PDB file of C-alpha atoms and ligand atoms in Angstrom:
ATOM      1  CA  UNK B1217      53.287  75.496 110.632  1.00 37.00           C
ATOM      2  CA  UNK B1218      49.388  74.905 110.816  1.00 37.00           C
ATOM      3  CA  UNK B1219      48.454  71.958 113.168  1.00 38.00           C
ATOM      4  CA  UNK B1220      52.183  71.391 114.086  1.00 42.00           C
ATOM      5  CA  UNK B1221      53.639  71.880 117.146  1.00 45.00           C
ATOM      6  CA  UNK B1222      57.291  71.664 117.313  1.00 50.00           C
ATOM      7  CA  UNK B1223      59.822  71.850 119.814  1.00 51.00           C
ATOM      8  CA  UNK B1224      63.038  74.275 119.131  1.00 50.00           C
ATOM      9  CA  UNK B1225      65.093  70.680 119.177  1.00 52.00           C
ATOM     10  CA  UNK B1226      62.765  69.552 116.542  1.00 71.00           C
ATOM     11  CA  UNK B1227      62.563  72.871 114.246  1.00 82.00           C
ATOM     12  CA  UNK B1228      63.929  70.872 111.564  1.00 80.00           C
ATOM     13  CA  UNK B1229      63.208  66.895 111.828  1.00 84.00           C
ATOM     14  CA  UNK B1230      59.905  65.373 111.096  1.00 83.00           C
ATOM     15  CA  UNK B1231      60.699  61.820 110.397  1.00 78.00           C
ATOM     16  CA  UNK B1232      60.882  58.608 112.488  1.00 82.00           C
ATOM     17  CA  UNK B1233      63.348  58.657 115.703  1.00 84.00           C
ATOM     18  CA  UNK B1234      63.076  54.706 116.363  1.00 85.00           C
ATOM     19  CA  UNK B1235      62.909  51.716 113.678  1.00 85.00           C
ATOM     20  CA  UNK B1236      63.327  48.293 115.270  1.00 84.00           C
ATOM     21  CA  UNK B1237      64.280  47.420 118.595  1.00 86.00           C
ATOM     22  CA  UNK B1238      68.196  47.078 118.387  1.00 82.00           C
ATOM     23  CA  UNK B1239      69.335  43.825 118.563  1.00 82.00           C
ATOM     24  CA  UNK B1240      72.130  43.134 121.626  1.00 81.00           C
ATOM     25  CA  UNK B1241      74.591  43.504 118.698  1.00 78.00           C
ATOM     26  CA  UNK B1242      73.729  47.028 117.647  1.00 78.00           C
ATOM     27  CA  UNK B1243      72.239  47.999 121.164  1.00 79.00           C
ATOM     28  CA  UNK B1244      76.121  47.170 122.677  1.00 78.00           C
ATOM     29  CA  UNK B1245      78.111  49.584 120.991  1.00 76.00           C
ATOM     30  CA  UNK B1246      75.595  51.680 120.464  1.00 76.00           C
ATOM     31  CA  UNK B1247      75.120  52.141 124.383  1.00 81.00           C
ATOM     32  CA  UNK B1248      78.965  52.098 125.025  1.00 85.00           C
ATOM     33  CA  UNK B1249      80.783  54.246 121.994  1.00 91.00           C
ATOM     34  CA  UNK B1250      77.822  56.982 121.795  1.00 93.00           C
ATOM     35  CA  UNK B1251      78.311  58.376 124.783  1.00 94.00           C
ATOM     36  CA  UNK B1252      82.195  58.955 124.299  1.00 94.00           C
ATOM     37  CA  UNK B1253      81.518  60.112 120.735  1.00 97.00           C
ATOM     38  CA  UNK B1254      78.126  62.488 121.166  1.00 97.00           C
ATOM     39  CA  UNK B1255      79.114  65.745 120.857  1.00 98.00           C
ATOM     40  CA  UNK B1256      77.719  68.018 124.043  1.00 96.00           C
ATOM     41  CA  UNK B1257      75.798  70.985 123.343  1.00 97.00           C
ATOM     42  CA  UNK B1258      75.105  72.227 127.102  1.00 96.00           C
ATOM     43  CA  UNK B1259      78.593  73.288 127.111  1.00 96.00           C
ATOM     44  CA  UNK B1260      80.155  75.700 124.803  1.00 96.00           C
ATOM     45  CA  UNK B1261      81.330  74.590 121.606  1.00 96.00           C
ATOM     46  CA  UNK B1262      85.361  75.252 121.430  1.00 96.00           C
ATOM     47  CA  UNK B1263      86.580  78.045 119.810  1.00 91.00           C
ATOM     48  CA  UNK B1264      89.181  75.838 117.752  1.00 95.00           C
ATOM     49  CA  UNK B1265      86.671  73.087 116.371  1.00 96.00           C
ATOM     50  CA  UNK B1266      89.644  70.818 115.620  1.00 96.00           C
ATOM     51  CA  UNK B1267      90.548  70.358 119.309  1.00 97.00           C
ATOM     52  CA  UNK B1268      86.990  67.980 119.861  1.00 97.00           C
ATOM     53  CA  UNK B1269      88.492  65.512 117.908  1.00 98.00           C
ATOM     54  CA  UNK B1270      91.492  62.609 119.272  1.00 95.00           C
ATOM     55  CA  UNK B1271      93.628  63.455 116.329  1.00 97.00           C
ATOM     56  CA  UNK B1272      94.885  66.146 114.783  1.00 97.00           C
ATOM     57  CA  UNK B1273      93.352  67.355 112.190  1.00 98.00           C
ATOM     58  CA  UNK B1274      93.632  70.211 109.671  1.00 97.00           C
ATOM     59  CA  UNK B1275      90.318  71.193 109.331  1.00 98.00           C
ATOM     60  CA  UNK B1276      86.180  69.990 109.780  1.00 98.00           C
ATOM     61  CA  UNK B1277      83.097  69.035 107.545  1.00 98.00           C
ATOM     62  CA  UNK B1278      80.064  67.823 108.650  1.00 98.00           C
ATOM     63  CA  UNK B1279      77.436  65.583 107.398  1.00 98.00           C
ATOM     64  CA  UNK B1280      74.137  65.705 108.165  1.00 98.00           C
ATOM     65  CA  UNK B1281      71.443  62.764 107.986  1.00 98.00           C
ATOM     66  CA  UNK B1282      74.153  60.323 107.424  1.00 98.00           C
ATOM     67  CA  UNK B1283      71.335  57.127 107.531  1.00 97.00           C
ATOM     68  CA  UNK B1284      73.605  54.027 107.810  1.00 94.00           C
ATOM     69  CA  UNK B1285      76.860  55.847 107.904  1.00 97.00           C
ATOM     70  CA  UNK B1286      78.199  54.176 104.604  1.00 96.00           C
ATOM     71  CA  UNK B1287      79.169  57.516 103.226  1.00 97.00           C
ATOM     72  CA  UNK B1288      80.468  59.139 106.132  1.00 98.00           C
ATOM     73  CA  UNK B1289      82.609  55.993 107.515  1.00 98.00           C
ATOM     74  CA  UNK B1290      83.753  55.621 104.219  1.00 97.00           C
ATOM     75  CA  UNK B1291      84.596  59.178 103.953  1.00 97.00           C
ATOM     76  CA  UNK B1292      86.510  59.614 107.851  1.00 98.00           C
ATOM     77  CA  UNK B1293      88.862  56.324 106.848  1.00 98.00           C
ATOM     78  CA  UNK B1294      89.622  58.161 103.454  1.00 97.00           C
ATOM     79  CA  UNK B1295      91.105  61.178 105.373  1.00 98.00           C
ATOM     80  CA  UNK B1296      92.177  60.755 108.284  1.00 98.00           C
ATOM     81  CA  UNK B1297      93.566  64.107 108.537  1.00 98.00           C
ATOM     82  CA  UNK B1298      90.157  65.563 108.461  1.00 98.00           C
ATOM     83  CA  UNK B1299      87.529  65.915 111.602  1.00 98.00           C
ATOM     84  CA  UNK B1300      83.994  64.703 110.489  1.00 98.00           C
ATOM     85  CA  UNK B1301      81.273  65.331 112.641  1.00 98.00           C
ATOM     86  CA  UNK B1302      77.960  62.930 111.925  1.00 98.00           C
ATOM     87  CA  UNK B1303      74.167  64.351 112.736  1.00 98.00           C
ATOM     88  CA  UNK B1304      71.636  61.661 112.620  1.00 97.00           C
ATOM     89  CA  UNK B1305      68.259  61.612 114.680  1.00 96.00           C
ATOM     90  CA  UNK B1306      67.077  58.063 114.008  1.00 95.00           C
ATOM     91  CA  UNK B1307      68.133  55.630 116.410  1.00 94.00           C
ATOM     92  CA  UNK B1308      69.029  52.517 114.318  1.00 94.00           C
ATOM     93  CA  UNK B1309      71.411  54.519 111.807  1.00 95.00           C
ATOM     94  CA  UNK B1310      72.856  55.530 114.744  1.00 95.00           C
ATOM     95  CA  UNK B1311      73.142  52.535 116.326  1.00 94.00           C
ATOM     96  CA  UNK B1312      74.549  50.580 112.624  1.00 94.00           C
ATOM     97  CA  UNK B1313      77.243  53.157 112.492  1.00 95.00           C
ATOM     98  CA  UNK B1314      78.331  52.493 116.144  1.00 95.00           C
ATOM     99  CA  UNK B1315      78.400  49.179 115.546  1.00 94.00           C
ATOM    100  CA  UNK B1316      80.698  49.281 112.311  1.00 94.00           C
ATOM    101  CA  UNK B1317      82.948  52.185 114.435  1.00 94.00           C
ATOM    102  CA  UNK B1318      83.101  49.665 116.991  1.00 91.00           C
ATOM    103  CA  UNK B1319      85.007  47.361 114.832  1.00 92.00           C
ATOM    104  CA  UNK B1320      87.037  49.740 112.886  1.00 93.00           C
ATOM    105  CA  UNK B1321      87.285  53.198 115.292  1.00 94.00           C
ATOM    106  CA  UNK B1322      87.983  56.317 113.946  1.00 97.00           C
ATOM    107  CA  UNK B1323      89.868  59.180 115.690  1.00 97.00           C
ATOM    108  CA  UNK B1324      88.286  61.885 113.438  1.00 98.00           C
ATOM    109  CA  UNK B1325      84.743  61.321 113.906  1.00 98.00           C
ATOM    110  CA  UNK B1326      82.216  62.495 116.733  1.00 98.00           C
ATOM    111  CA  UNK B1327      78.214  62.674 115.988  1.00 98.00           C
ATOM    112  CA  UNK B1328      74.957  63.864 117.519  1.00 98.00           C
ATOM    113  CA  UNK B1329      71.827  62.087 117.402  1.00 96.00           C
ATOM    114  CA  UNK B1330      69.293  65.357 117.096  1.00 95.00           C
ATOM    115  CA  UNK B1331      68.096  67.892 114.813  1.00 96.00           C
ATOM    116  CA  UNK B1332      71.223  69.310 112.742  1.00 98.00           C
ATOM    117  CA  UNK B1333      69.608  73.026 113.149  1.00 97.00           C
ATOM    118  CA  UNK B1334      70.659  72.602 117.000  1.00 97.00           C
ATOM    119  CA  UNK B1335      74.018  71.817 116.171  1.00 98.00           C
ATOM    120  CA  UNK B1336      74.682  74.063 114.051  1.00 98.00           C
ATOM    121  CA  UNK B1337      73.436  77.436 116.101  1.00 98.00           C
ATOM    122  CA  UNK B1338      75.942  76.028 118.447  1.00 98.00           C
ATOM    123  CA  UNK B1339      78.925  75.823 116.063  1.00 98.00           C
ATOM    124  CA  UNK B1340      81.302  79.106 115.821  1.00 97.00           C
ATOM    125  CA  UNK B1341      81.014  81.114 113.044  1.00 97.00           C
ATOM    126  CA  UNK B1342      83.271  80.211 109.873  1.00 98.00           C
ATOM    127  CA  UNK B1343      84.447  76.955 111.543  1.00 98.00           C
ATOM    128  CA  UNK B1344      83.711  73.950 108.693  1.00 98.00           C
ATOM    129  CA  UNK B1345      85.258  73.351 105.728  1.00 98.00           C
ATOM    130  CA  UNK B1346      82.440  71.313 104.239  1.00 98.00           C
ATOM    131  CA  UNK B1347      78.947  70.542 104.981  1.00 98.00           C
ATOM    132  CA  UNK B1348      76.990  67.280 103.320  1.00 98.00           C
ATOM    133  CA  UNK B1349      73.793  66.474 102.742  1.00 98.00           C
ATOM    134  CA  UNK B1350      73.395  63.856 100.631  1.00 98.00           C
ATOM    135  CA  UNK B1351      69.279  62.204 100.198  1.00 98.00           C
ATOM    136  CA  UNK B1352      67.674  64.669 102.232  1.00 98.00           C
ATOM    137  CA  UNK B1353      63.801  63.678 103.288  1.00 96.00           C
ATOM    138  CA  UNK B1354      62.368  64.353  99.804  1.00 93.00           C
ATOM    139  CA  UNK B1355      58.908  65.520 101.276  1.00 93.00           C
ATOM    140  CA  UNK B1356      57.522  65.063  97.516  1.00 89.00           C
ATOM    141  CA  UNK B1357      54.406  66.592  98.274  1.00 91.00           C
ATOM    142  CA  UNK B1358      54.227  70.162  97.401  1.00 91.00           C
ATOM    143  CA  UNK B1359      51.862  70.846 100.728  1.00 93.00           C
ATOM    144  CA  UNK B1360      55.140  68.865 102.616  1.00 92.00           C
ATOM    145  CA  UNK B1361      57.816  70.853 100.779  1.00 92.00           C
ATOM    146  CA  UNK B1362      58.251  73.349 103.729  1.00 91.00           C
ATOM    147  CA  UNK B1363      59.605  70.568 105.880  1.00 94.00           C
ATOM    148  CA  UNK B1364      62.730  70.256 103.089  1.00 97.00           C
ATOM    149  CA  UNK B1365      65.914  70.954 104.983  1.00 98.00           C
ATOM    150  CA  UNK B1366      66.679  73.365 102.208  1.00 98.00           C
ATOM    151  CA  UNK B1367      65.400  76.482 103.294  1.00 97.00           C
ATOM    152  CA  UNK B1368      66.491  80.236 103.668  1.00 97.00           C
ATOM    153  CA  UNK B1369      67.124  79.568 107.499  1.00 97.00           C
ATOM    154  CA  UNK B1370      69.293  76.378 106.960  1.00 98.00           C
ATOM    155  CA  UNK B1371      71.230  78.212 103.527  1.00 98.00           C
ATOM    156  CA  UNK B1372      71.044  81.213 106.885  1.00 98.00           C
ATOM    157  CA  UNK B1373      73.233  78.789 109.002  1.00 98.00           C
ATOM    158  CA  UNK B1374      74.949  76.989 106.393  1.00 98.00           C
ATOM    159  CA  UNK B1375      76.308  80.770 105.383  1.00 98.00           C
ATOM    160  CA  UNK B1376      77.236  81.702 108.958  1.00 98.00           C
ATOM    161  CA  UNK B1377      79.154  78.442 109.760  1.00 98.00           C
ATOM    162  CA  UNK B1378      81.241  77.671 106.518  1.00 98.00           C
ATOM    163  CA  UNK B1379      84.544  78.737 106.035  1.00 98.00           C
ATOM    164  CA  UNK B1380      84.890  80.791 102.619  1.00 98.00           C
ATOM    165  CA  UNK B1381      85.362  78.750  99.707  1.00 98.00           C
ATOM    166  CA  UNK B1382      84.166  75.872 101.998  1.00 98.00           C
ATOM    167  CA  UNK B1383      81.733  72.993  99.113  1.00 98.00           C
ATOM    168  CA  UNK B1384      78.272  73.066 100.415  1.00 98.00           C
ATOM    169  CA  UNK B1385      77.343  69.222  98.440  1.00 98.00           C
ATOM    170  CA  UNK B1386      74.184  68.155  98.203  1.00 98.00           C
ATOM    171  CA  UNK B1387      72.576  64.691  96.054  1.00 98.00           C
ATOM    172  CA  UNK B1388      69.052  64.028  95.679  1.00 98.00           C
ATOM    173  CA  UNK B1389      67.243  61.587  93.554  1.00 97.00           C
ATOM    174  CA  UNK B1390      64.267  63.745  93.299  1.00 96.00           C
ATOM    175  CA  UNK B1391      63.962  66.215  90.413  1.00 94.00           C
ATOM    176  CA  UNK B1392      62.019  68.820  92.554  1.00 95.00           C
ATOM    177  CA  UNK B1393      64.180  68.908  95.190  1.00 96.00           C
ATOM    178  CA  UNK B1394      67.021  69.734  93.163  1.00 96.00           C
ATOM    179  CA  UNK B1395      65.302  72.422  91.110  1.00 95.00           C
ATOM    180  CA  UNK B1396      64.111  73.779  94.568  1.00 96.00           C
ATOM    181  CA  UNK B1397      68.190  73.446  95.817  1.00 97.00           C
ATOM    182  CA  UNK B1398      69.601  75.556  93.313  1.00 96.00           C
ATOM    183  CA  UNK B1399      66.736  78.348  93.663  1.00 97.00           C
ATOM    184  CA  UNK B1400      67.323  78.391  97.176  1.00 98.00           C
ATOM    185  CA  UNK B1401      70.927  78.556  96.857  1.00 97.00           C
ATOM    186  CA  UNK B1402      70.600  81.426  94.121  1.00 97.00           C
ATOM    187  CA  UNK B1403      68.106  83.260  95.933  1.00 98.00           C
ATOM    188  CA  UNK B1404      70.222  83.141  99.080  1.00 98.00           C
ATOM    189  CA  UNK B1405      73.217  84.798  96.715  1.00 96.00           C
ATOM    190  CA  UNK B1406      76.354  83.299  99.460  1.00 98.00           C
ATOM    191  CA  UNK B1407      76.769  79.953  97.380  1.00 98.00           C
ATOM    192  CA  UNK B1408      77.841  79.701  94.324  1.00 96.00           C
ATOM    193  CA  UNK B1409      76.643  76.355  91.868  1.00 96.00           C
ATOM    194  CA  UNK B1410      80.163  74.926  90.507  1.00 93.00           C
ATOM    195  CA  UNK B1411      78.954  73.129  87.234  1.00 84.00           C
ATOM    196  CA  UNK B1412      81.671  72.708  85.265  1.00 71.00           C
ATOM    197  CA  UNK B1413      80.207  71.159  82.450  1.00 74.00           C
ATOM    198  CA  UNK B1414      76.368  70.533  81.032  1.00 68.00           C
ATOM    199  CA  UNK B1415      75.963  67.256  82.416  1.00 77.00           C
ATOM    200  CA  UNK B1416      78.383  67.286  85.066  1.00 87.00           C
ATOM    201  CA  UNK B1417      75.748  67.004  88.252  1.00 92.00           C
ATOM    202  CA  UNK B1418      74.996  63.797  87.015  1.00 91.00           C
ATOM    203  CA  UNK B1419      78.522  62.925  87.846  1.00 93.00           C
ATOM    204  CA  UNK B1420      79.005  61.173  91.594  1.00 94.00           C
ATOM    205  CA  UNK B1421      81.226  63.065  93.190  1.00 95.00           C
ATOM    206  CA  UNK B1422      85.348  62.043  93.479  1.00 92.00           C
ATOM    207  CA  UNK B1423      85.614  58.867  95.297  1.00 94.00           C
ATOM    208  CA  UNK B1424      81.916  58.319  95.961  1.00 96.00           C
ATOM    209  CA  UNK B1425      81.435  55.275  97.974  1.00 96.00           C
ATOM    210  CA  UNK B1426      77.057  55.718  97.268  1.00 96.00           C
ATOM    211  CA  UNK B1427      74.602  55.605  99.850  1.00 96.00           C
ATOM    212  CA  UNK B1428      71.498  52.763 100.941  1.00 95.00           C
ATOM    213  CA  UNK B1429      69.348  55.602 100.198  1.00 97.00           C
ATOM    214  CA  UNK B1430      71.128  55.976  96.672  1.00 97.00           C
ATOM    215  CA  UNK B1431      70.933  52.050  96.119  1.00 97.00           C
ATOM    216  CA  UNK B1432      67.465  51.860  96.832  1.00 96.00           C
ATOM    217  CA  UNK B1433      66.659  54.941  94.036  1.00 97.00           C
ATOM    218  CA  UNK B1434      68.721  53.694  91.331  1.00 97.00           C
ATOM    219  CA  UNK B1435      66.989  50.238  91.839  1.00 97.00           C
ATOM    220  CA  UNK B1436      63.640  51.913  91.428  1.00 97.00           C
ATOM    221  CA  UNK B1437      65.328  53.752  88.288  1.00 97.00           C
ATOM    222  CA  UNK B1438      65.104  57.023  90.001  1.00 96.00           C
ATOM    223  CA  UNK B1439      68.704  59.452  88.351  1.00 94.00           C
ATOM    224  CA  UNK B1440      70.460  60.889  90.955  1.00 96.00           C
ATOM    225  CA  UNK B1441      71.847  64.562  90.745  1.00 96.00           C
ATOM    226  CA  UNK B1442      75.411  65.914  92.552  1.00 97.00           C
ATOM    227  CA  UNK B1443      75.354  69.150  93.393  1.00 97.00           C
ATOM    228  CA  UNK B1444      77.992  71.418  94.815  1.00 97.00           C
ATOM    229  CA  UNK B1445      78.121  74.738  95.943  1.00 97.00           C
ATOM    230  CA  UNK B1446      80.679  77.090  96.841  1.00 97.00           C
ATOM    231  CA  UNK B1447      80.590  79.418  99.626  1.00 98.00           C
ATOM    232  CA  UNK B1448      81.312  82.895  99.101  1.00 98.00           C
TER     233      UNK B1448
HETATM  234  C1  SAM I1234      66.349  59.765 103.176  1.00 84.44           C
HETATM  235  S1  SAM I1234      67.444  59.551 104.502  1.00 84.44           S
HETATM  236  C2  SAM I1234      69.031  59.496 103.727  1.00 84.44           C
HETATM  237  C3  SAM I1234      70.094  58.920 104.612  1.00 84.44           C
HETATM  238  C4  SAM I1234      71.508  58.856 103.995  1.00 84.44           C
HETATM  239  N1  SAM I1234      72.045  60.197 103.747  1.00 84.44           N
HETATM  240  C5  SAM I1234      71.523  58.042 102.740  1.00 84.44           C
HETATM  241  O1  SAM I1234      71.693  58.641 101.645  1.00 84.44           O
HETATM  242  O2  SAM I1234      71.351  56.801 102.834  1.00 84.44           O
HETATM  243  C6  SAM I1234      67.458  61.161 105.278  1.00 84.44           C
HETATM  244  C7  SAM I1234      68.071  61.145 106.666  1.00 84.44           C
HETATM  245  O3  SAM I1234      68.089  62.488 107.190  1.00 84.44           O
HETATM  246  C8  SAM I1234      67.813  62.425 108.564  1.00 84.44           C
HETATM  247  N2  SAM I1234      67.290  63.747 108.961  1.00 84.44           N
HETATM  248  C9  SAM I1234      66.077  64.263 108.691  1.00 84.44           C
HETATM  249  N3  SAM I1234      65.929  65.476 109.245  1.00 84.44           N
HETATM  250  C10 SAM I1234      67.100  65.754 109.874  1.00 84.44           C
HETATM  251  C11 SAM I1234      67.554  66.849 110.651  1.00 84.44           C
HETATM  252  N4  SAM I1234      66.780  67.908 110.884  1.00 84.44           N
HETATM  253  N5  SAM I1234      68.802  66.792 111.167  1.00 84.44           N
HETATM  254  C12 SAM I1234      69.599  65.715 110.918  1.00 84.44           C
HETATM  255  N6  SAM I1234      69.218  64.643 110.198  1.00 84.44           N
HETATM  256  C13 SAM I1234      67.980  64.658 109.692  1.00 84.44           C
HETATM  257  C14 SAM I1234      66.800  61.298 108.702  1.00 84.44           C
HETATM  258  O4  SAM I1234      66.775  60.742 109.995  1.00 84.44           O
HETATM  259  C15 SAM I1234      67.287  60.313 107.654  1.00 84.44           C
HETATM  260  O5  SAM I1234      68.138  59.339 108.196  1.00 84.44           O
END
């Protein structure tokens, strides 16, 4: 990486960790529920993934860069037999879903609030059922493509931590990015592309609830794609 110096806890994150100061609103919850809810990587993760979470659940997905939480909130209340675990580095979205958790709490849901690459090299192997990334940093610029969260490394960990058969799901409004997804994901040769039909990754995906990222593409007429991948 010429002329970048990165930390191992920043291998994969390159955007902005603050936004505005929280207001006493946001900054409240935010101070009290994270804390209970952060998942802690000193120690070592659990070798039954489903006993970090309040209630029982049957099995785990994960959902990284979850922005405002809209999806993922949306997604935890929707099965509440299922363990979600957040990743999200910047501070406000953070703070927005604590504040929304803090009027509706969840039992199934615990975050972290760094780089996803951390969290997963501290996962088990073969321990999620599902990992999301939905609006990934497009990094549009071909010299800023390297940063993409898609990469051989990631697909590396994706591989190691998925369950077989486990739907690797991933949306981006930028044409690029998507070509660049399913090369990767080819190339890598332990994910499958499940595309049932010719136009069927235009499709939102069963119960899709959208994201503010999403919102703010289709009002700049930008076509989203759905992709999802199966693990092998
Ligand atoms: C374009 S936003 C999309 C947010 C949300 N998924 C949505 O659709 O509204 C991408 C998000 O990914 C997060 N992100 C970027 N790099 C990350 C990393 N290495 N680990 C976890 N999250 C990351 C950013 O902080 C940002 O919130």
């Amino acid at each position: 990486m010429t002329g970048e110096r990165r930390t191992r806890a920043t291998e994969a994150f390159f955007g902005r960790r603050r936004g505005k100061t929280l207001r006493p609103a946001q900054a409240q919850p935010a101070g009290l529920l994270l804390p209970a809810l952060k998942l802690d990587l000193d120690a070592p993760a659990p070798a039954e993934l489903r006993s970090l979470f309040a209630a029982p659940v049957e099995g785990v997905r994960l959902e990284i860069g979850f922005g405002g939480g809209e999806h993922l909130l949306h997604e935890a209340a929707a099965h509440p037999d299922v363990g979600f675990i957040g990743v999200e580095p910047f501070v406000n979205g953070m703070a927005k879903m604590m504040t929304r958790l803090d009027e509706r709490p969840l039992a199934n849901l615990r975050v972290y609030d760094d780089d996803a690459t951390r969290l997963l090299d501290w996962l088990p192997d073969a321990c999620l059922d599902g990992i999301d990334l939905f609006y990934p940093d497009p990094w549009p610029k071909k010299r800023h493509w390297k940063r993409r969260f898609v990469n051989a490394a990631n697909l590396d960990r994706f591989a190691r931590v998925m369950k077989k058969g486990g739907q690797f799901r991933f949306a981006s409004d930028i044409d690029t990015y998507v070509d660049w997804t399913l090369l990767a994901c080819r190339a890598h040769g332990g994910f499958e592309w499940q595309a049932a039909s010719a136009g069927d990754w235009r499709t939102p995906y069963e119960g899709w609830p959208g994201t503010r990222y999403e919102q703010k593409a289709l009002r700049e007429g930008r076509v989203p794609a759905y992709l999802t991948f199966i693990k092998l």
